[in-house]
Short mmCIF file of C-alpha atoms and ligand atoms in Angstrom, two decimals:
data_model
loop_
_atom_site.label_atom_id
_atom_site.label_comp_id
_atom_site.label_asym_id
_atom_site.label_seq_id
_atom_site.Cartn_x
_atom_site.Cartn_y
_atom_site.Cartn_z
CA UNK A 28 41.96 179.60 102.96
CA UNK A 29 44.48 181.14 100.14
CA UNK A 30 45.92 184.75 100.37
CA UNK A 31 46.68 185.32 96.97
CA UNK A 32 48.99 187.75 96.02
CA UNK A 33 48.40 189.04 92.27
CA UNK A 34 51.41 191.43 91.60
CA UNK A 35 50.59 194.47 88.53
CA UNK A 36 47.23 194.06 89.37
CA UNK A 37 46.54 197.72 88.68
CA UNK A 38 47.46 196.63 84.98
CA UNK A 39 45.78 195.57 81.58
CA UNK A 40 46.07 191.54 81.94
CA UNK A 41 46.82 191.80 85.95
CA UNK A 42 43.12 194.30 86.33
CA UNK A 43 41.22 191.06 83.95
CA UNK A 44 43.08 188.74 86.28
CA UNK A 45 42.11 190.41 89.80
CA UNK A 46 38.40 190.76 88.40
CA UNK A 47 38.08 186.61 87.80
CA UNK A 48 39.58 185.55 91.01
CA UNK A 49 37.76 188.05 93.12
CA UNK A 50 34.85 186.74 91.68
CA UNK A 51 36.13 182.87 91.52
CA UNK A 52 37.90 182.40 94.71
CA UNK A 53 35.26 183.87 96.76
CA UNK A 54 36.13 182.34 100.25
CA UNK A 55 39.95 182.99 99.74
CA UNK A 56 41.97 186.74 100.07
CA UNK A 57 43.09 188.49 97.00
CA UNK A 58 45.86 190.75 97.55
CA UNK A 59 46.66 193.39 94.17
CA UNK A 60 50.37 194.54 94.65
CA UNK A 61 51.06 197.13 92.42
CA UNK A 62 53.26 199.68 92.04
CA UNK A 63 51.13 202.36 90.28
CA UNK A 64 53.97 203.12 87.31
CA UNK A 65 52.00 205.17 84.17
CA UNK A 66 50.79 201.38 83.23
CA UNK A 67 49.02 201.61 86.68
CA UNK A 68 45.22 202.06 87.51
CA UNK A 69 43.13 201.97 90.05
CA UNK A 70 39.96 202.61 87.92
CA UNK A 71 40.38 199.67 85.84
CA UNK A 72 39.17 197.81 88.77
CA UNK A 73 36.07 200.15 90.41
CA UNK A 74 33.91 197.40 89.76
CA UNK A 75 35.69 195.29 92.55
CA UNK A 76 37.11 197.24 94.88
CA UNK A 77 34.99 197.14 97.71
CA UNK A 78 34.81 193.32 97.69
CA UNK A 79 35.30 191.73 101.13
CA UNK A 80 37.66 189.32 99.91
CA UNK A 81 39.96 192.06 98.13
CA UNK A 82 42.46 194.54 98.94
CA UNK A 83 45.25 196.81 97.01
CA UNK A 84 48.29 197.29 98.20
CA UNK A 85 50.47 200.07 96.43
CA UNK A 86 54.33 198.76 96.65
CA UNK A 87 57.21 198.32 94.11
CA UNK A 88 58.59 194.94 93.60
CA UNK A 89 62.27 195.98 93.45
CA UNK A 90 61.73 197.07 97.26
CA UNK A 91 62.66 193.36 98.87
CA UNK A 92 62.00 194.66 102.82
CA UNK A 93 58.85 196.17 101.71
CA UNK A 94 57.96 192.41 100.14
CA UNK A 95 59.22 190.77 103.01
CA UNK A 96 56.68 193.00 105.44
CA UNK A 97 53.56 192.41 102.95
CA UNK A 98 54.33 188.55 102.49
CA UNK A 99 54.51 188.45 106.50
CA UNK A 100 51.63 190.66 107.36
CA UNK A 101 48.97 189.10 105.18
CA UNK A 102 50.53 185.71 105.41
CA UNK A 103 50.84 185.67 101.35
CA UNK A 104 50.38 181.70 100.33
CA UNK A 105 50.36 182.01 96.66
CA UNK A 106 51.80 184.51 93.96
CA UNK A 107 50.09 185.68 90.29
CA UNK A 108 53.49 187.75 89.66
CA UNK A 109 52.26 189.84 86.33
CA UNK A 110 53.61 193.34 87.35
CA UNK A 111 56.10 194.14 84.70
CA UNK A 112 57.68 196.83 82.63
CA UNK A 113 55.30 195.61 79.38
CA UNK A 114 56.30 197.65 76.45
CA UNK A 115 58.98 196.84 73.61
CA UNK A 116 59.51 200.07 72.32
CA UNK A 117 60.12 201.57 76.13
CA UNK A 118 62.35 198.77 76.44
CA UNK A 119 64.87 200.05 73.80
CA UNK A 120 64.82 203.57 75.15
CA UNK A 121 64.99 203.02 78.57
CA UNK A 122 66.59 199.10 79.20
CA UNK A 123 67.63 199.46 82.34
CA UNK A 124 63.95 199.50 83.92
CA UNK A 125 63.20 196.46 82.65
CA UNK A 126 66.63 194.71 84.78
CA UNK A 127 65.14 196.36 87.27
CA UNK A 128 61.57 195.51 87.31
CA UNK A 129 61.36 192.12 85.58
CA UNK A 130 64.29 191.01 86.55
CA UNK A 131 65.01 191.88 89.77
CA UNK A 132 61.52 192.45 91.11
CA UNK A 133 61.20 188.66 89.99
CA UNK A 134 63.94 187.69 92.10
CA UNK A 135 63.04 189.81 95.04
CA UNK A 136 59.38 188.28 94.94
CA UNK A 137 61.05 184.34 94.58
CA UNK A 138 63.82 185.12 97.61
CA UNK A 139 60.89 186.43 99.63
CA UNK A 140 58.71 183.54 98.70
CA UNK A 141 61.46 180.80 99.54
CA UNK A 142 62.46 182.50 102.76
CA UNK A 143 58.89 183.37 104.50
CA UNK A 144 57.16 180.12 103.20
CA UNK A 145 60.43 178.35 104.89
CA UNK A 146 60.50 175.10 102.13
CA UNK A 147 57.66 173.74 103.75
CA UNK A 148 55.80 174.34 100.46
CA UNK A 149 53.07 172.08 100.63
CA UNK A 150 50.62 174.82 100.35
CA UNK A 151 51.86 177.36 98.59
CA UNK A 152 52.39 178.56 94.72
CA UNK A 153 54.40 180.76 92.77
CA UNK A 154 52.91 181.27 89.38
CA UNK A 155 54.53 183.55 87.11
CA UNK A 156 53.17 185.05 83.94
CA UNK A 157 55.57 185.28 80.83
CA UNK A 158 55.16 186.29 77.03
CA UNK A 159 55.96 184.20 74.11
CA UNK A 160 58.29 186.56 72.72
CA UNK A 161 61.17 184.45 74.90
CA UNK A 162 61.26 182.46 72.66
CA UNK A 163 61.79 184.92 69.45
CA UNK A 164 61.21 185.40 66.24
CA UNK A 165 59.62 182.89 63.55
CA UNK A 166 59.72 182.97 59.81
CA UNK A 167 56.50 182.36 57.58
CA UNK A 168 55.81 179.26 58.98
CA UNK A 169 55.63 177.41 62.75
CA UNK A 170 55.17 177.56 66.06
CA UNK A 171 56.70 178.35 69.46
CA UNK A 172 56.08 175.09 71.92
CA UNK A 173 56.63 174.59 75.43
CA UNK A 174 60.68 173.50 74.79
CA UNK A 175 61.32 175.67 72.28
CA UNK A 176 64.72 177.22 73.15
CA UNK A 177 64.62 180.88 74.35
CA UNK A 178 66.04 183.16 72.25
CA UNK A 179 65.11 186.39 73.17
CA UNK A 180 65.87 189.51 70.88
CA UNK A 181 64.52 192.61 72.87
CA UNK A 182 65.92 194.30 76.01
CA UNK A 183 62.13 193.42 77.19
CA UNK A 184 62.18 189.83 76.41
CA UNK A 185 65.61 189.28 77.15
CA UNK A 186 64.43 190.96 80.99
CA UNK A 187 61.33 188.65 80.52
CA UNK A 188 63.32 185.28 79.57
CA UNK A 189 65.80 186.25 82.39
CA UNK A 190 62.76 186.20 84.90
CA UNK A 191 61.65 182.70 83.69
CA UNK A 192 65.34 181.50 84.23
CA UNK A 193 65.37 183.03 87.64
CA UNK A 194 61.58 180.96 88.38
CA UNK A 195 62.28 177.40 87.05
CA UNK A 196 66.22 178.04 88.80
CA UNK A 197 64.23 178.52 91.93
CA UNK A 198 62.16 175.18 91.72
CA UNK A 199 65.34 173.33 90.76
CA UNK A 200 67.54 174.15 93.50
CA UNK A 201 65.07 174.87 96.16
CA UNK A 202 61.68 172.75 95.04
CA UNK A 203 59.66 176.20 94.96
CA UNK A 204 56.41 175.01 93.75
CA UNK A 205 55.98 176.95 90.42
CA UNK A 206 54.01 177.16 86.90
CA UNK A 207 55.13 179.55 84.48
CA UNK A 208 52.96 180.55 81.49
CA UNK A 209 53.57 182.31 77.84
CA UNK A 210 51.37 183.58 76.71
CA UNK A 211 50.66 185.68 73.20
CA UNK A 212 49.37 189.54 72.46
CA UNK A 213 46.25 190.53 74.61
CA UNK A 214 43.62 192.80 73.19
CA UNK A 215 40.52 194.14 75.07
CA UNK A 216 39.19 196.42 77.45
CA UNK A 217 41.47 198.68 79.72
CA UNK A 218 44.95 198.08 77.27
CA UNK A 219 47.55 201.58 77.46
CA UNK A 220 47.26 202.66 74.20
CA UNK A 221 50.77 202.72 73.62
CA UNK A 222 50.22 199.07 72.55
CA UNK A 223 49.28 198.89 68.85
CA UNK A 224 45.28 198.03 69.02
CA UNK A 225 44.39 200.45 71.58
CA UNK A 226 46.96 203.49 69.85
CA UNK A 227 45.26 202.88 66.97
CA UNK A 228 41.51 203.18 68.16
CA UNK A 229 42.39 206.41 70.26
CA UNK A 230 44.45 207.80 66.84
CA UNK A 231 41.44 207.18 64.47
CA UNK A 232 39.20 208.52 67.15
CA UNK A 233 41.05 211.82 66.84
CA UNK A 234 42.15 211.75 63.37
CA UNK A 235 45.38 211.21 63.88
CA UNK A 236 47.98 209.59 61.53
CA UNK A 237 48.68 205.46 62.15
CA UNK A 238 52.04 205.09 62.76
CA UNK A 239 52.73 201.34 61.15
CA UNK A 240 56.24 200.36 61.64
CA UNK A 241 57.88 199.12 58.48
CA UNK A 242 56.09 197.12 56.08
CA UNK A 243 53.79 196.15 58.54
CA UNK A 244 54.15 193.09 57.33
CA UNK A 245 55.12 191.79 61.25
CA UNK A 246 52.59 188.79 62.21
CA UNK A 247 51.17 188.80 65.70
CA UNK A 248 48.83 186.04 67.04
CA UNK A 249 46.05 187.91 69.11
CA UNK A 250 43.90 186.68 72.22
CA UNK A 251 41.37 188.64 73.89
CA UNK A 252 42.49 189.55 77.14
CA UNK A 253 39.69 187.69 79.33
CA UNK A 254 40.61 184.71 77.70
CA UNK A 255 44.01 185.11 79.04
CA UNK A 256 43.03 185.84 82.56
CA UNK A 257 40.49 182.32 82.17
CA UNK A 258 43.54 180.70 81.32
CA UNK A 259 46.19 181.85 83.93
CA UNK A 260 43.02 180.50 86.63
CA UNK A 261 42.77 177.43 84.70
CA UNK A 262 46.92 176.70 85.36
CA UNK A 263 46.46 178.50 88.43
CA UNK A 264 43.71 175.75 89.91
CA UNK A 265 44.71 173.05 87.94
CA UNK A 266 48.28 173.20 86.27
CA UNK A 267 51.33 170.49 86.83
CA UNK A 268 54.09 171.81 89.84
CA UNK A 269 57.24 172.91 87.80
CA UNK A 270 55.73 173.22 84.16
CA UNK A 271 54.93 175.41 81.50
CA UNK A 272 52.11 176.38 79.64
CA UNK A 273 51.68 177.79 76.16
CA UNK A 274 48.50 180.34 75.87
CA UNK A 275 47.98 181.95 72.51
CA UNK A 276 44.88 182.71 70.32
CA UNK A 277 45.52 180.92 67.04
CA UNK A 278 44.59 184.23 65.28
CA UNK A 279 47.62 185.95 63.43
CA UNK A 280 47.22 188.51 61.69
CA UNK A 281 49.89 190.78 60.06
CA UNK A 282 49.97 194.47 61.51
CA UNK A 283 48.63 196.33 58.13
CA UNK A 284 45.62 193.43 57.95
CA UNK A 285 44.67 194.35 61.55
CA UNK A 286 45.01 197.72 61.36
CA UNK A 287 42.78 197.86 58.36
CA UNK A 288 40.23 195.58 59.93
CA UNK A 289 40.24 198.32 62.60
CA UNK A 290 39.83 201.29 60.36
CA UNK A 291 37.01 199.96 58.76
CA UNK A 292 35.09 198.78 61.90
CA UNK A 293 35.58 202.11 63.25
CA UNK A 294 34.22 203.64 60.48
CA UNK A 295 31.16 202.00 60.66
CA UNK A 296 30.82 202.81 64.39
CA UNK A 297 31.92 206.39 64.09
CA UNK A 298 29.65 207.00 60.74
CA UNK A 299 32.08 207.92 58.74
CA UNK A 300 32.59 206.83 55.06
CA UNK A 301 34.17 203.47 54.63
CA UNK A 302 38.06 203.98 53.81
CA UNK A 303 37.90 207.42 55.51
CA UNK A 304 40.44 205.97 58.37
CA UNK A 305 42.69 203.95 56.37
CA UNK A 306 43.67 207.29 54.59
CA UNK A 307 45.09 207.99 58.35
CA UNK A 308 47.60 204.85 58.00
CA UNK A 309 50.94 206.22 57.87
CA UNK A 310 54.53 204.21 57.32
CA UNK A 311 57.35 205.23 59.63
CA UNK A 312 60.94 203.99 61.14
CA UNK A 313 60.84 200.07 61.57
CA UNK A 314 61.30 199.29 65.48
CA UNK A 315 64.71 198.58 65.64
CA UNK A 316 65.43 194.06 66.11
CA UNK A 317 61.76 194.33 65.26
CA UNK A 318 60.67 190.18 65.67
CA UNK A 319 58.92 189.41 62.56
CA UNK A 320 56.28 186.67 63.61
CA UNK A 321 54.88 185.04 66.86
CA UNK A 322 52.68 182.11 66.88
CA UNK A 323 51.85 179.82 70.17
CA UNK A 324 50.90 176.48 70.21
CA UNK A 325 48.50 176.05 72.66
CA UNK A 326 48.02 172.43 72.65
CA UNK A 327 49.01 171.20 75.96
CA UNK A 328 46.93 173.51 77.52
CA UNK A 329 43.83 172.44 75.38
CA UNK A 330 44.73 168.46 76.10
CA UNK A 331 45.81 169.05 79.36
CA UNK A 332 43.43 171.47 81.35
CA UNK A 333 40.39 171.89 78.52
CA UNK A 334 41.47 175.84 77.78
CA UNK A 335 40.61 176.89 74.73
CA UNK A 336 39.71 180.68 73.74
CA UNK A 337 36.03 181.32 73.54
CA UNK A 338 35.78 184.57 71.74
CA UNK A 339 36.05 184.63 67.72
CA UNK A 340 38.31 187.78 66.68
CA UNK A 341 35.96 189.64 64.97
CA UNK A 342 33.57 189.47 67.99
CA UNK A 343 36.67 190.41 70.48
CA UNK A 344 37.58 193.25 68.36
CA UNK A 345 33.82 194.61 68.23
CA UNK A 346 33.70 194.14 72.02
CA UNK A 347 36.98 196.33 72.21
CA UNK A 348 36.22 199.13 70.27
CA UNK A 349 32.61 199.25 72.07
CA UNK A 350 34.49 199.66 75.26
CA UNK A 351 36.62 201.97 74.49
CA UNK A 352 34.00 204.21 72.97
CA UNK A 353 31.88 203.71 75.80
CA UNK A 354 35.24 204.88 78.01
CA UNK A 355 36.15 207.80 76.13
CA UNK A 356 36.89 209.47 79.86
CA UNK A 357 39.36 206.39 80.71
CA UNK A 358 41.09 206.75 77.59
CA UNK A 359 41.45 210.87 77.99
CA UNK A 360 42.75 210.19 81.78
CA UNK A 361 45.47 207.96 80.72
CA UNK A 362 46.78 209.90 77.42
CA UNK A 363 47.59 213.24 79.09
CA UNK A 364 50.31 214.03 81.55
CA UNK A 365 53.45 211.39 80.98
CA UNK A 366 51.45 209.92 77.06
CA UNK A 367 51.92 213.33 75.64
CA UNK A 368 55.31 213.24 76.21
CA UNK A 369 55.89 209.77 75.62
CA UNK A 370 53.92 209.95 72.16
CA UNK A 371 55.82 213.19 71.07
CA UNK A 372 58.78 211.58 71.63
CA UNK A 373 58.17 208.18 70.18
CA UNK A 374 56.60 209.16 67.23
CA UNK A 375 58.51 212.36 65.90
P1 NAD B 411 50.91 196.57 81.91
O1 NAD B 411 52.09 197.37 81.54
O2 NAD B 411 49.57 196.97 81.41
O3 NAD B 411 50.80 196.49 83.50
C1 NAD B 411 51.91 196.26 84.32
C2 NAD B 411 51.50 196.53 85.76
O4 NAD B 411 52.63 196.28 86.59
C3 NAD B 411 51.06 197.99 86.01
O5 NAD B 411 49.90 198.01 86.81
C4 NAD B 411 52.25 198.59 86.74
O6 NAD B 411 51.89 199.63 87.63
C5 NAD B 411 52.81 197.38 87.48
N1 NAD B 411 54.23 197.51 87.77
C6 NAD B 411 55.22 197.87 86.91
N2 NAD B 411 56.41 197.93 87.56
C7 NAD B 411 56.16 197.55 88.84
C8 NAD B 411 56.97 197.39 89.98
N3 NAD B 411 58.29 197.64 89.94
N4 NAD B 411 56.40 197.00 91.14
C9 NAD B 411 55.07 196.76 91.20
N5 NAD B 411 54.24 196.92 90.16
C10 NAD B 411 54.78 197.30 88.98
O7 NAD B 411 51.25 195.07 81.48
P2 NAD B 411 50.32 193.93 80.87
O8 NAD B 411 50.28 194.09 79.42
O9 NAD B 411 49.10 193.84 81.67
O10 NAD B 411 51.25 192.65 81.17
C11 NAD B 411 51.18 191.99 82.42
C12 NAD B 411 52.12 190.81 82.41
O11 NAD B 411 51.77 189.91 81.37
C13 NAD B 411 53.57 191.20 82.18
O12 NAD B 411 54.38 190.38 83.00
C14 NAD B 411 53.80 190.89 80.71
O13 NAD B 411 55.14 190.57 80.47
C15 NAD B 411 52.90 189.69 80.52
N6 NAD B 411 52.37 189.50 79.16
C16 NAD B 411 51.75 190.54 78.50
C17 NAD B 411 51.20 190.31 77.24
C18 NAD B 411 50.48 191.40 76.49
O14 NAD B 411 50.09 191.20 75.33
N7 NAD B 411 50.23 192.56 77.08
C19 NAD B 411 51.29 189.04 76.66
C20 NAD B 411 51.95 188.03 77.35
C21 NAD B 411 52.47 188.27 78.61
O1 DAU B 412 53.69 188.69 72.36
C1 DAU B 412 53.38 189.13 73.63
C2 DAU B 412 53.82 190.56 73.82
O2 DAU B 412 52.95 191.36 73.04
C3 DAU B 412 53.82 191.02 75.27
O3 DAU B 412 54.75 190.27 75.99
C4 DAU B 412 54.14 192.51 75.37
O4 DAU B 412 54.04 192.93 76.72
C5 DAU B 412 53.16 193.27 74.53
O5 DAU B 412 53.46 194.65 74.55
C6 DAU B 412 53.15 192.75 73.09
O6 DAU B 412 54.39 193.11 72.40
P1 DAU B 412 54.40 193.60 70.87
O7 DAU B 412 55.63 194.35 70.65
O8 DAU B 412 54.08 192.49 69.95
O9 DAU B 412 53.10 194.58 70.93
P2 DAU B 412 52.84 196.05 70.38
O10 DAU B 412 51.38 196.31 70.56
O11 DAU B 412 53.80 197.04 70.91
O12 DAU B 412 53.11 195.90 68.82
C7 DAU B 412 52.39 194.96 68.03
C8 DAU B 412 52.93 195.04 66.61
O13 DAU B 412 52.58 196.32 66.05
C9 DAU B 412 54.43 194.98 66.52
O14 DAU B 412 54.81 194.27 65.36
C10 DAU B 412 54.88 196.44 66.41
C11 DAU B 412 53.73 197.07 65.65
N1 DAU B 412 53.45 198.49 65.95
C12 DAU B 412 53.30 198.84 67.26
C13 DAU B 412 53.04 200.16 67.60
C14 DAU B 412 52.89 200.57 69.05
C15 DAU B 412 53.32 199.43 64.92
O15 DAU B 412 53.42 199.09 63.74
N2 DAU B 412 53.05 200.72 65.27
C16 DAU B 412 52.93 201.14 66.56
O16 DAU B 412 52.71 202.36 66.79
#
């Protein structure tokens, strides 16, 4: 039997992630360490959390004594490590949570994994969830693969591509058994809507201006988020000791195109006239190092462990805004308090 440790479980990807191997892994233990930060919440995972074989344990990953307890305790045999500082633009304002978080956290969590699991690791896995943006920006054309060189350009990614370093570093001089994977933007049910997609469905649900940043004319390649999660327990169950994976959704779309798909698909939902919302798209202050295009290719996953996205865009982007209509409560919980703030001072 497997105690699993997921880490940011409380989380966008990490709550998608918790959900499919509660369900999947039936006869093993899933443990959800989280730290409850604003990104944080219990309710994304209701459904779930009476299951027998799950429990949530609320604990920050920069505390390495409070690891070392847990890992002991519930005799932790495998790590998911997603809990993470997440957002770019935080990242710029407030750096130093992200060394501390993603970059120590990580370490923390390896040092305790080495130490309690004693290099007998026979048994045991340490999978750790990255982003493409490591490997930084593109121009019009290609893709990032699994040896393309890092090159990271935001305090977030650098904090991110630091963590990777830290995880292979660890399987290199110690032999800690470990999978990393990269993975491109998530969209879907339960995403903070400080992230673009979800921002923008709560701003043309209230009429508010759409902040674009720039041009818009920044390319992002999006995957629904359940996708993701099917992936991480595809490399989770099946992926090579000591390699890397590539997840992405082979659907870019610049940020104007997508934000115009949305307007109009929310018009149609919300009955209003068809261009109503798009009169709501507003250009402001270009993130500053803003990466101009990611793009993943996902092929060694596909020809390696059969993954391959199953939802079409347009059908994951009609699921999203269903859900978050449907969850107009969820969305009000999480944008007051610590959003207003945030949002005032992000987007004066
Ligand atoms: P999120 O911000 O929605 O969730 C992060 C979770 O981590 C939250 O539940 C938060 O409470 C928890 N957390 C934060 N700091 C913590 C700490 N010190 N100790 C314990 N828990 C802490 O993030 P997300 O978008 O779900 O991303 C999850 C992971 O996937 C991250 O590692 C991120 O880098 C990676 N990733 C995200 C995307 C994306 O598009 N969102 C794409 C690729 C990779
Ligand atoms: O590529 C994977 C990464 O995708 C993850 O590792 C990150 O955790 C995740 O946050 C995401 O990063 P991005 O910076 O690409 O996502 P975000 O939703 O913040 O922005 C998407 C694009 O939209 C980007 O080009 C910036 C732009 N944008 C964003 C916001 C919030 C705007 O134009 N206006 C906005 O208000």
């Amino acid at each position: 039997m497997k105690n699993i440790l997921i880490t940011g479980g409380a989380g966008f990807i990490g709550s998608h992630v918790v959900r499919l191997f509660v369900n999947t892994f039936t006869k093993d233990k899933i443990y959800n360490l989280d730290a409850l930060t604003y990104a944080g919440n219990l309710e994304n995972l209701k459904d779930i959390e009476n299951s027998p074989n799950y429990e949530f344990i609320q604990a920050d990953i920069q505390d390495l004594a409070l690891l070392q307890t847990v890992f002991k305790e519930k005799n932790i045999t495998h790590v998911v490590h997603l809990a993470a500082e997440s957002h770019v633009d935080r990242s710029i304002t407030d750096p130093l949570a992200f060394v501390k978080t993603n970059v120590i956290g990580t370490a923390n969590l390896l040092q305790t994994a080495k130490e309690y699991w004693k290099d007998d690791f026979s048994d045991n896995l340490f999978y750790h969830v990255s982003t493409d943006e490591v490997y930084g920006s593109l121009g019009d054309t290609g893709f990032f693969y699994e040896d393309t060189a890092y090159d990271p350009r935001s305090p977030y990614s650098a904090s991110k591509a630091s963590s990777d370093h830290f995880v292979r570093a660890y399987h290199h001089t110690y032999g800690l058994p470990i999978v990393i994977s990269n993975c491109s933007n998530n969209y879907g049910p339960n995403h903070f809507p400080e992230k673009l997609i979800p921002l923008m469905i709560n701003n043309i649900i209230h009429n508010k201006p759409l902040p674009i940043y720039g041009e818009g004319l920044n390319v992002r390649d999006w995957l629904y988020v359940i996708d993701h999660a099917r992936a991480i327990e595809r490399i989770f169950s099946g992926g090579k000791l000591g390699e890397t994976y590539n997840i992405g959704g082979h659907n870019e779309w610049s940020n104007i195109d997508l934000v115009n798909v949305l307007c109009d698909a929310m018009d149609a939902k919300l009955n209003r006239t068809q261009g109503e919302s798009r009169k709501l798209i507003t250009y402001v202050k270009d993130r500053a190092g803003h990466d101009l295009r990611y793009a993943i290719d996902a092929t060694k996953l596909k020809d390696e462990l059969g993954w391959e996205p199953s939802l079409q865009f347009e059908e994951g982007i009609k699921k999203t805004i269903d859900w978050y209509l449907s969850n107009k409560s969820w969305l009000e919980n999480v944008t007051s308090g610590e959003y207003t703030s945030y949002y005032t001072n992000m987007y004066k």
